[in-house]
Coordinates of C-alpha atoms in Angstrom, one line a residue:
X20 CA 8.7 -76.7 -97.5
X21 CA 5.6 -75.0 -97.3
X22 CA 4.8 -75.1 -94.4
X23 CA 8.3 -74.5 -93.0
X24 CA 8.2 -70.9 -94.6
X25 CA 4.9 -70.8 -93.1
X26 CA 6.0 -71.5 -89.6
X27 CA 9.0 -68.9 -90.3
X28 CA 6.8 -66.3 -91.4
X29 CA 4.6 -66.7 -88.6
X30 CA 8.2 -66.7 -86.5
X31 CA 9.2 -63.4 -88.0
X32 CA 6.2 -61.8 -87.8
X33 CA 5.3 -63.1 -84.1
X34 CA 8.5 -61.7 -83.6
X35 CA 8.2 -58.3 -85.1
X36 CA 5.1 -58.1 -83.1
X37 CA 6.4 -58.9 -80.0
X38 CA 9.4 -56.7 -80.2
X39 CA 7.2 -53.8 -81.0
X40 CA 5.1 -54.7 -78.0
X41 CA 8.5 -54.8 -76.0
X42 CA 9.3 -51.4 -77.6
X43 CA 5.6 -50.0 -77.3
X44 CA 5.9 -51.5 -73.4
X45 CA 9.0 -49.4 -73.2
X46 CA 7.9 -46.2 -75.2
X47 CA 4.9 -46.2 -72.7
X48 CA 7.0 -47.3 -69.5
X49 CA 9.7 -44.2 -70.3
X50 CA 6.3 -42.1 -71.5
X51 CA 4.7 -42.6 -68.1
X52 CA 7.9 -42.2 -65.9
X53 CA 8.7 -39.3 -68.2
X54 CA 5.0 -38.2 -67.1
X55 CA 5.4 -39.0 -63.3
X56 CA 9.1 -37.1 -63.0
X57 CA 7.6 -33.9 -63.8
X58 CA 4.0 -34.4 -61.6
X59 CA 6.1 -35.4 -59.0
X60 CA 8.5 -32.5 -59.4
X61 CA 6.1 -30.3 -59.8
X62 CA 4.1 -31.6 -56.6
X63 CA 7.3 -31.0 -54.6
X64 CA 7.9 -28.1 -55.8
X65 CA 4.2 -27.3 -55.1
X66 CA 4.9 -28.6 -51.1
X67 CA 7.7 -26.5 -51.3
X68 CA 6.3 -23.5 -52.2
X69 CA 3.4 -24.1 -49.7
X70 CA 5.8 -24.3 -46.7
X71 CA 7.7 -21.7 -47.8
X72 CA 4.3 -19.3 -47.8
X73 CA 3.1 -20.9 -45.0
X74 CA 6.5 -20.0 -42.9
X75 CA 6.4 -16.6 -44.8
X76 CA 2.8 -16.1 -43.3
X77 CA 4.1 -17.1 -39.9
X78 CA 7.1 -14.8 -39.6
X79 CA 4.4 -11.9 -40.9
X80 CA 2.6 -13.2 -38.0
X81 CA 5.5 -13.1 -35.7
X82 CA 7.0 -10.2 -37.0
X83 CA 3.3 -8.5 -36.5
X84 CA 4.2 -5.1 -34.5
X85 CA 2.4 -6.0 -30.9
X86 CA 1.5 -2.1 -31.1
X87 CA -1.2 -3.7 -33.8
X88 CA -2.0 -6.4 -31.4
X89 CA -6.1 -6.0 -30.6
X90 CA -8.0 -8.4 -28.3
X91 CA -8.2 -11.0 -31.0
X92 CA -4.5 -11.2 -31.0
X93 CA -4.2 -11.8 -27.4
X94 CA -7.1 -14.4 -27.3
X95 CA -5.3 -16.2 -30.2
X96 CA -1.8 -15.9 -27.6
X97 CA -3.6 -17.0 -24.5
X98 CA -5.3 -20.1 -26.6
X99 CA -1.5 -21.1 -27.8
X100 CA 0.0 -20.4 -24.9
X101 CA -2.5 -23.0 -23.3
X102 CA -4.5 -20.0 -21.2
X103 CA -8.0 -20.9 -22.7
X104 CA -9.7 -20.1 -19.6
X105 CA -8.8 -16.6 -19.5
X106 CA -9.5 -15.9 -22.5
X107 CA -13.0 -14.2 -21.2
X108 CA -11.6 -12.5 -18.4
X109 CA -8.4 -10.9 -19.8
X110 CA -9.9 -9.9 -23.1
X111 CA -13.8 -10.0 -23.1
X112 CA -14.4 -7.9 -19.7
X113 CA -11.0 -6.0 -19.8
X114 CA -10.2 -5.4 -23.2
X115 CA -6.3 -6.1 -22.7
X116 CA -4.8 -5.1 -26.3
X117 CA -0.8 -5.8 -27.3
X118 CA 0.6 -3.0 -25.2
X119 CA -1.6 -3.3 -21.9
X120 CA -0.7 -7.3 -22.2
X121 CA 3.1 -6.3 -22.7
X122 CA 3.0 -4.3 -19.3
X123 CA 1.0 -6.3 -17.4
X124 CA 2.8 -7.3 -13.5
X125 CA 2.3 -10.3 -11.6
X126 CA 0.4 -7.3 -8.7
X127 CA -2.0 -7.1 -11.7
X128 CA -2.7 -10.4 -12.1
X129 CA -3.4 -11.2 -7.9
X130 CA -5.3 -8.0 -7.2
X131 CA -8.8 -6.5 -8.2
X132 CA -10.0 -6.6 -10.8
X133 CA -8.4 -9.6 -12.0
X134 CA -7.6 -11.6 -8.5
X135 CA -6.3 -14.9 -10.6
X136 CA -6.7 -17.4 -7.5
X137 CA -4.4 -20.0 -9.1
X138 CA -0.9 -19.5 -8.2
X139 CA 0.2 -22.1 -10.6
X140 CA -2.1 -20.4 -13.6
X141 CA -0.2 -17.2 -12.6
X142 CA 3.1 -18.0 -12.8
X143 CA 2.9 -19.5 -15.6
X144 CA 0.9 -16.9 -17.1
X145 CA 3.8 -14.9 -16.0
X146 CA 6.6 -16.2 -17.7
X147 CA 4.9 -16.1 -21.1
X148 CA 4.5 -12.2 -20.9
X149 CA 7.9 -12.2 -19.9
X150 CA 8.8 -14.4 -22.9
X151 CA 6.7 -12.1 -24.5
X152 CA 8.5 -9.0 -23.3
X153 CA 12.1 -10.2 -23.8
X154 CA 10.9 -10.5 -28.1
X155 CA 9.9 -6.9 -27.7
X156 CA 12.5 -5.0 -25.6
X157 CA 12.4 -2.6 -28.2
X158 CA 8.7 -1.9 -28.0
X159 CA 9.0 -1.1 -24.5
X160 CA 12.3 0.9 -25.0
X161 CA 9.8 3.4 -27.2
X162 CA 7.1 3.3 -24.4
X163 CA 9.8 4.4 -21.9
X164 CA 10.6 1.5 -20.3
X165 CA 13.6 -0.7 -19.7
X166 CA 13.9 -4.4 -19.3
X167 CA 16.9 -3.7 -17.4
X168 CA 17.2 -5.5 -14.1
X169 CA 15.5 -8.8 -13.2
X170 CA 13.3 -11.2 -15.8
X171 CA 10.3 -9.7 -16.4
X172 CA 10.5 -6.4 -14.6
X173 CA 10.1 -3.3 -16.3
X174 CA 11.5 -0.1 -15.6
X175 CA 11.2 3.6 -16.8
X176 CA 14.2 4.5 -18.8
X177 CA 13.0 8.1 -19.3
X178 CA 11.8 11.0 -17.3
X179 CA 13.2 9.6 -14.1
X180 CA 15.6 6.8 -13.1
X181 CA 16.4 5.1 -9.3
X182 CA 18.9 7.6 -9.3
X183 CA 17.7 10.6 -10.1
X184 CA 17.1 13.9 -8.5
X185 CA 13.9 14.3 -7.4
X186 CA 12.1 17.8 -6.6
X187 CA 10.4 17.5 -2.9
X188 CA 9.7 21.2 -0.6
X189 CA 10.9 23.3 -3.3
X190 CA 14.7 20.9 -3.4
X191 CA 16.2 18.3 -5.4
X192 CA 15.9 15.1 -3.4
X193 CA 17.5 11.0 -3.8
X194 CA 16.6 8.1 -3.3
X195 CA 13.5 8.4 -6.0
X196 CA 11.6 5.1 -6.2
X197 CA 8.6 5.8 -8.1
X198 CA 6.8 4.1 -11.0
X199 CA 9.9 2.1 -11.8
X200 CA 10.3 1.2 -8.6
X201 CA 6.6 0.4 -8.0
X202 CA 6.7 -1.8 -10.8
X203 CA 10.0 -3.6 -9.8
X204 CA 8.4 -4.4 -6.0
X205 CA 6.0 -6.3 -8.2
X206 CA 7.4 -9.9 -7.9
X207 CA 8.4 -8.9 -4.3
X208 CA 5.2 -7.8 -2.6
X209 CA 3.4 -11.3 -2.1
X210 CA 5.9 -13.4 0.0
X211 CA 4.1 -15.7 2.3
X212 CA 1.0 -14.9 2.1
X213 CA 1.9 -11.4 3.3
X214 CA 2.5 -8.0 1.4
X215 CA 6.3 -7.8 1.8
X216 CA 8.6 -4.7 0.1
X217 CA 12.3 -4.1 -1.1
X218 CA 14.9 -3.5 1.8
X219 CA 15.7 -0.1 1.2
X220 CA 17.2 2.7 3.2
X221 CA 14.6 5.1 5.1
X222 CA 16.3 8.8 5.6
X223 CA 15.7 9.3 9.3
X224 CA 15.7 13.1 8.6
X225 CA 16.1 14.2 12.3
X226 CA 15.8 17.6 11.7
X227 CA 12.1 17.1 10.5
X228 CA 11.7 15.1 13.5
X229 CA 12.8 18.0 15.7
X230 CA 10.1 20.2 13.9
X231 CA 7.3 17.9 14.7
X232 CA 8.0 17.7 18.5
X233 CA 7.9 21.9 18.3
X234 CA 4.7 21.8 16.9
X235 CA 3.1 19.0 19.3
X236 CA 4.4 21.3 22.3
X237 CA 3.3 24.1 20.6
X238 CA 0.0 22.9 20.2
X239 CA -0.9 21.2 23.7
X240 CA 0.4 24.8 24.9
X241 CA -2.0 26.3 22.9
X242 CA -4.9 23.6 23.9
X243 CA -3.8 24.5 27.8
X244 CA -4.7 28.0 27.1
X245 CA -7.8 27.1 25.5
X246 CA -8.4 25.1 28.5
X247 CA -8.5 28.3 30.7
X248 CA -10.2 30.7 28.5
X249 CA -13.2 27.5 28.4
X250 CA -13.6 27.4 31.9
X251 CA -14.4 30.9 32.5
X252 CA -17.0 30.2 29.9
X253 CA -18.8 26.8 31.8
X254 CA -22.0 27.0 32.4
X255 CA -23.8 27.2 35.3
X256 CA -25.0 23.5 36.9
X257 CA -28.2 25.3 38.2
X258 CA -29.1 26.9 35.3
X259 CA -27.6 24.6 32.6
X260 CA -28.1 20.7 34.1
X261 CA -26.6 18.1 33.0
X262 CA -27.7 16.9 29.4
X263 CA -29.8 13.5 29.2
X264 CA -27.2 11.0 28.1
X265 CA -28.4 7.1 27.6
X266 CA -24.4 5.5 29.1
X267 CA -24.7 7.8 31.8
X268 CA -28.0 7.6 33.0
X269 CA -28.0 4.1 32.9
X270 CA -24.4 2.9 34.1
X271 CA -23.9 4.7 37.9
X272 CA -20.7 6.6 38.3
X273 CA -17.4 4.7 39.4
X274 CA -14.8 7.3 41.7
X275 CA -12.0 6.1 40.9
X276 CA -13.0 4.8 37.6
X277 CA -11.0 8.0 36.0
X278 CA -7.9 7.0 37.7
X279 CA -8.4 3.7 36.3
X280 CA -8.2 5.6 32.7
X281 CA -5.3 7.9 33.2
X282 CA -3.4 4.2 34.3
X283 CA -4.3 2.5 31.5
X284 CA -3.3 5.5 29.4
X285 CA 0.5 5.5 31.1
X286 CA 0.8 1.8 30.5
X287 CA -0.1 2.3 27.3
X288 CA 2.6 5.3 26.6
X289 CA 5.5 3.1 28.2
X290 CA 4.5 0.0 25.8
X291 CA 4.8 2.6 23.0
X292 CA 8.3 4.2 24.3
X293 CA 9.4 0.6 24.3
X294 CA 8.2 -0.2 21.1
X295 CA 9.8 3.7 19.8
X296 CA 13.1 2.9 21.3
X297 CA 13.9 0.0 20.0
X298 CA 12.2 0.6 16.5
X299 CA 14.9 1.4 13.8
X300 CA 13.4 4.1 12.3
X301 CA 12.2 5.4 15.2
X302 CA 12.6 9.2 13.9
X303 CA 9.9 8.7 11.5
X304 CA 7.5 6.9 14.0
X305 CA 8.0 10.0 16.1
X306 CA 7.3 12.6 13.4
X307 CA 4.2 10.8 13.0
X308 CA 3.0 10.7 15.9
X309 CA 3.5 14.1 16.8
X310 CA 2.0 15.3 13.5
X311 CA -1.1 13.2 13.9
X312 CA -1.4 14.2 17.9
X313 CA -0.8 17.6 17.0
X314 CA -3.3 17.7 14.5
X315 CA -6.1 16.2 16.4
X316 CA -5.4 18.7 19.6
X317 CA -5.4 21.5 17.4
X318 CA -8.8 20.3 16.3
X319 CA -10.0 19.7 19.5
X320 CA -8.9 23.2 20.3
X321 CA -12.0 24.9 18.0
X322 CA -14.5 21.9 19.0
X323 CA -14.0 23.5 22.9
X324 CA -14.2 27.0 22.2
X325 CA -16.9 27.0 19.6
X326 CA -19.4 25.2 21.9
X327 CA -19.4 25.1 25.7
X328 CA -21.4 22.1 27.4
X329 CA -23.0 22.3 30.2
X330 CA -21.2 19.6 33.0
X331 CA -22.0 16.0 32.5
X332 CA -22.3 15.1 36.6
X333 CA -23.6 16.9 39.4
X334 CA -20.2 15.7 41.1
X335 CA -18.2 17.9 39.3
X336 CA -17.6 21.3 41.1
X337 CA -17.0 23.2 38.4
X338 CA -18.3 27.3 38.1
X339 CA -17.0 30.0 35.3
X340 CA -13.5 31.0 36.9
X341 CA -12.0 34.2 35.8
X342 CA -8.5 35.0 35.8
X343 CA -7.9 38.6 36.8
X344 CA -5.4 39.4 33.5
X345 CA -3.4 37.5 30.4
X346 CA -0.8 36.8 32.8
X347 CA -2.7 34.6 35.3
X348 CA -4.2 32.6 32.4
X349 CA -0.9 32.0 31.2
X350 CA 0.3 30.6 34.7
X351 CA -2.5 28.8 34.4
X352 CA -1.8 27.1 31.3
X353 CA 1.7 26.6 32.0
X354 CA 0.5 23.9 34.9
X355 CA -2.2 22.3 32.9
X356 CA 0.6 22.0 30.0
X357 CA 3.2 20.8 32.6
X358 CA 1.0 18.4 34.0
X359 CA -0.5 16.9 30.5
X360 CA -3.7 17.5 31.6
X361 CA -4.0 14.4 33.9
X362 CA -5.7 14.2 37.7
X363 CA -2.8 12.5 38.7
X364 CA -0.5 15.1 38.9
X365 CA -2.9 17.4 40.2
X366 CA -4.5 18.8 37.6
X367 CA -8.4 19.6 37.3
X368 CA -10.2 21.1 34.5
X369 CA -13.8 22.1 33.1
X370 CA -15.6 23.1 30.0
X371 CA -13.2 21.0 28.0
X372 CA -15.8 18.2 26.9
X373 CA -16.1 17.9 23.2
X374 CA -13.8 15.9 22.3
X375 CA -12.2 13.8 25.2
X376 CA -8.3 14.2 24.7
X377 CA -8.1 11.1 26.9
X378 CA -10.0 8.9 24.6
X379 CA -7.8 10.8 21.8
X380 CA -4.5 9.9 23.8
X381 CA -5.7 6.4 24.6
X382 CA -6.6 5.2 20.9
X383 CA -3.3 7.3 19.0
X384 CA -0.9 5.0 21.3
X385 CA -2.9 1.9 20.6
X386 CA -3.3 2.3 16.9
X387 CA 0.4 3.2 17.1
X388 CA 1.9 0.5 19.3
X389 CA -0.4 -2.2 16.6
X390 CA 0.9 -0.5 13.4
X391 CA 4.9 -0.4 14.3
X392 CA 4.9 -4.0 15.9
X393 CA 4.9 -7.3 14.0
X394 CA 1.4 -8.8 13.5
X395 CA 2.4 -12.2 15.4
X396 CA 2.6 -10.3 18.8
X397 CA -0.9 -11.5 19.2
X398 CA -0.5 -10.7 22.7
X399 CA 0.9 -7.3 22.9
X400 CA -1.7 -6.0 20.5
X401 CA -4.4 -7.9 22.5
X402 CA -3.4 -5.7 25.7
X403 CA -3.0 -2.5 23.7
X404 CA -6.6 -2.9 23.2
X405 CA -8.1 -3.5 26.3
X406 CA -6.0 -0.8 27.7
X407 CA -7.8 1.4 25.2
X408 CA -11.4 -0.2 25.2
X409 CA -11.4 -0.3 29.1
X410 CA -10.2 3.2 29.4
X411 CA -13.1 4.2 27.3
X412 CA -15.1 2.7 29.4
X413 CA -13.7 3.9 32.4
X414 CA -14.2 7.5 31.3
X415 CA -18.1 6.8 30.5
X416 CA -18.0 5.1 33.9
X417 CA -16.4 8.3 36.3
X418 CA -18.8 10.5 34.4
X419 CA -16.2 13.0 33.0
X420 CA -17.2 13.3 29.5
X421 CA -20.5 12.5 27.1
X422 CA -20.8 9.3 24.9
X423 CA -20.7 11.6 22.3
X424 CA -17.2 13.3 23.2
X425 CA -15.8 9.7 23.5
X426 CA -17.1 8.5 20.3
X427 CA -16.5 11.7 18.1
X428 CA -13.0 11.5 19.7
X429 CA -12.4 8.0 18.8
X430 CA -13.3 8.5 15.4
X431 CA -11.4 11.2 14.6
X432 CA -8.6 9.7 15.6
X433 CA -9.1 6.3 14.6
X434 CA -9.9 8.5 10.4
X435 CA -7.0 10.6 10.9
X436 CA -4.4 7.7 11.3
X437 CA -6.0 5.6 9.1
X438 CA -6.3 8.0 6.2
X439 CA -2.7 9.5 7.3
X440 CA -1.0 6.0 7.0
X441 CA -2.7 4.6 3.6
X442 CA -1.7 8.2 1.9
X443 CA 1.9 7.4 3.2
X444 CA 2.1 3.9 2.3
X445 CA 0.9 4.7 -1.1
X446 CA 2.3 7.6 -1.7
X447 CA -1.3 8.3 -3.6
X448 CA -0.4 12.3 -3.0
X449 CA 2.6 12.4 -5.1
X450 CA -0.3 12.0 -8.5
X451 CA -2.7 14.4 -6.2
X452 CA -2.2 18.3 -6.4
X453 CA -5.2 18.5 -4.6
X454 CA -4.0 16.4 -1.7
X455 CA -0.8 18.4 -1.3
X456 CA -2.6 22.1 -1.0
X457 CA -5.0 20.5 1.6
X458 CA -2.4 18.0 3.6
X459 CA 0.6 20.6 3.8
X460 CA 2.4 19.2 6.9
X461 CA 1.7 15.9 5.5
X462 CA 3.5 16.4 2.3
X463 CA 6.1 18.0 3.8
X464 CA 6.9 15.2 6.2
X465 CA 6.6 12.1 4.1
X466 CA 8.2 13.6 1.0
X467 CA 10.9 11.0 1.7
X468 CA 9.9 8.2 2.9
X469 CA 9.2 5.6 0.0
X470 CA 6.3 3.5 1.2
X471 CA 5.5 1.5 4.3
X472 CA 8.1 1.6 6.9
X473 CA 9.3 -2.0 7.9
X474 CA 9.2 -2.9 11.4
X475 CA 12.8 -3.5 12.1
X476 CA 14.7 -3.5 15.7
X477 CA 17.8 -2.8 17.0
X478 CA 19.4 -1.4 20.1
X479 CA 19.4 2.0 20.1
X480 CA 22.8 2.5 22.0
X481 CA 25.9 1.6 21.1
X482 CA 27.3 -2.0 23.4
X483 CA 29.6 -1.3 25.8
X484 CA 32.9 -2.3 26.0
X485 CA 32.6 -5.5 28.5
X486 CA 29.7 -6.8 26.5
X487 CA 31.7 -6.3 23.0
X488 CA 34.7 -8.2 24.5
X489 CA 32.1 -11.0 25.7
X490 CA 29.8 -11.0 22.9
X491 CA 31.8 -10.2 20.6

């Protein structure tokens, strides 16, 4: 009996003590979830919170006016947007902030002082900024421009529009394509290797065109009476021999070489009313041409007077001639002007050395008939220039003018066209007070035309009415 109640005892109490280690295990089981609900809570929360700051810190990243954007911004862009390698160029050397990065073209990124070489680097590179302009439309809407138009171009919205009147000779003019059109030619002006423009229309302006064929006549009338009043004033072969030249004294004269010229100079001039007739803005190429001729005549006019040489051969015949009154020198001048000067249709003159007007004739209608022709007429502009070289030569060879007359003459004219056509073609005068006060004439004629003109043909006459019913 005993030792049953001991056994029982020991029962209970083995009992009791495993039930209170059941309910310790449990106390401590609920106690440690009850601990781990709220650590885990609290770490989600805590994960929560983070991403929520994180994403708040993002959006004030995002939201970050791009006015505020300094070249640390822009590196930290390029390295996102995968342009690591530019990083240097685009922010170290040129210091591109937020707003010079907003308005950067694709003409920017291809010409100095950037000239990216990689077309795929640039195009890509160009559609970020794009990207990058399309989030800030109103950030270029304050800085005057418009995203109006196609992806990525930008146009200004105020202070002048495509549209608008534009002042130009003391009158509102159309057709205004300046800075927004400028930067809208952007994406246009590298096609095939080749600097290419909008289509646009080019206002013939025939009435300007009439002007400029006054003043050319007026001017080689002018030059024909300058003509006369410099031979009265040749001077004597005795007394005044012929100056030591090195092409002349060491290349024996060639009669007929200046015939030779004078040919090469009228096949020459029917190439380029060819190339003028069939050109469709052949109004323009005119009023050019007789501006620039003009303009180097009238030059040539003071050259002659100012300073008389002395005869360059002993073959030329030539003595001071005087003309009884005004009236004789104007007959005179009359059949130099009617006769353009040339030995082929009779006409002889002296005195009239520096410059040579035929090396001034034969270089305008070369540099013109290779400027207003396509560039693969590899053949045309070959023969334009040996017409010109060799009639350079073949004055030097009939020894009818100096080197020095050729070559002053050929660099005049060869400056003057050059320095004419990259003022027109970039319209650099427009932003240059200076440049209109000095280039009146100039400003006055190529007020209106917007750029390079585009070599373009068509017949000049209208079909007639056989060839419409078999053409069609």
């Amino acid at each position: 009996a005993g030792a049953r109640r001991f056994r029982r005892a020991s029962s209970q109490s083995a009992g009791h003590g495993a039930s209170r280690a059941v309910a310790t295990a449990d106390r401590t089981g609920r106690t440690e979830v009850e601990s781990e609900l709220p650590v885990t809570a609290r770490s989600s929360r805590g994960t929560s919170t983070q991403g929520e700051d994180v994403s708040k810190a993002m959006a004030t990243n995002n939201q970050l006016c791009i006015r505020r954007w300094t070249t640390k911004h822009v590196a930290k862009w390029l390295k996102e947007e995968g342009f690591c390698d530019y990083v240097d160029v685009l922010c170290n050397r040129h210091r591109l902030d937020g707003i010079t990065l907003l308005t950067l073209t694709e003409y920017d990124l291809r010409s100095p002082p950037l000239e990216i070489k990689v077309l795929g680097d640039i195009k890509r590179l160009m559609l970020s900024i794009r990207k990058l302009q399309k989030q800030h439309v109103d950030v270029l809407e304050d800085l005057g421009f418009s995203s109006d138009g196609p992806i990525g171009t930008i146009l200004p919205s105020s202070g002048c529009s495509l549209g608008a009147d534009r002042l130009c000779n003391g009158e509102l003019s159309r057709d205004y394509d300046g800075l927004g059109m400028d930067l809208h030619v952007d994406q246009y002006q590298y096609l095939n290797g080749k600097n290419k423009h909008l289509t646009r229309r080019l206002d013939p302006e025939y009435w300007k065109t009439v002007l400029g064929c006054i003043y050319v006549f007026l001017v080689f009338g002018f030059t024909s009476f300058v003509m006369v009043i410099v031979h009265e004033r040749v001077p004597d072969m005795h007394t005044y021999p012929p100056l030591p030249d090195i092409f002349l004294d060491s290349v024996p004269r060639i009669p007929w070489a200046f015939t030779m010229t004078e040919m090469c100079g009228v096949v020459l001039c029917y190439i380029w009313l060819l190339v003028l007739l069939l050109h469709r803005h052949r109004s323009i190429l005119l009023r050019r041409m007789c501006s620039l001729m003009g303009t180097v005549f009238l030059l040539r006019c003071v050259t002659m007077f100012v300073t008389s040489l002395s005869v360059p051969g002993q073959h030329l015949q030539c003595s001071g001639k005087v003309y009884g009154n005004i009236w004789a020198k104007l007959q005179r001048a009359f059949v130099i002007w009617s006769g353009f000067g040339m030995t082929l249709t009779g006409v002889h003159t002296c005195g009239d050395y520096m410059f040579s007007g035929h090396t001034v004739v034969l270089t305008m209608l070369n540099f013109f008939v290779t400027e207003y022709t396509p560039r693969s007429w590899n053949f045309l502009h070959t023969l334009s220039w040996v017409l010109n070289l060799f009639g350079i030569f073949f004055i030097l060879a009939a020894h009818e003018h100096y080197s020095i007359d050729v070559f002053i003459a050929f660099y005049i004219t060869t400056r003057l066209f050059l320095y004419y056509h990259t003022l027109a073609n970039t319209r650099a005068y427009q932003q240059s007070r200076r440049a209109r006060i000095w280039f009146p004439m100039f400003s006055f004629f190529e007020c209106n035309v917007n750029g390079p003109v585009p070599n373009e043909y068509c017949w000049p006459f209208s079909r007639p009415m056989i060839m419409k019913s078999l053409i069609g």
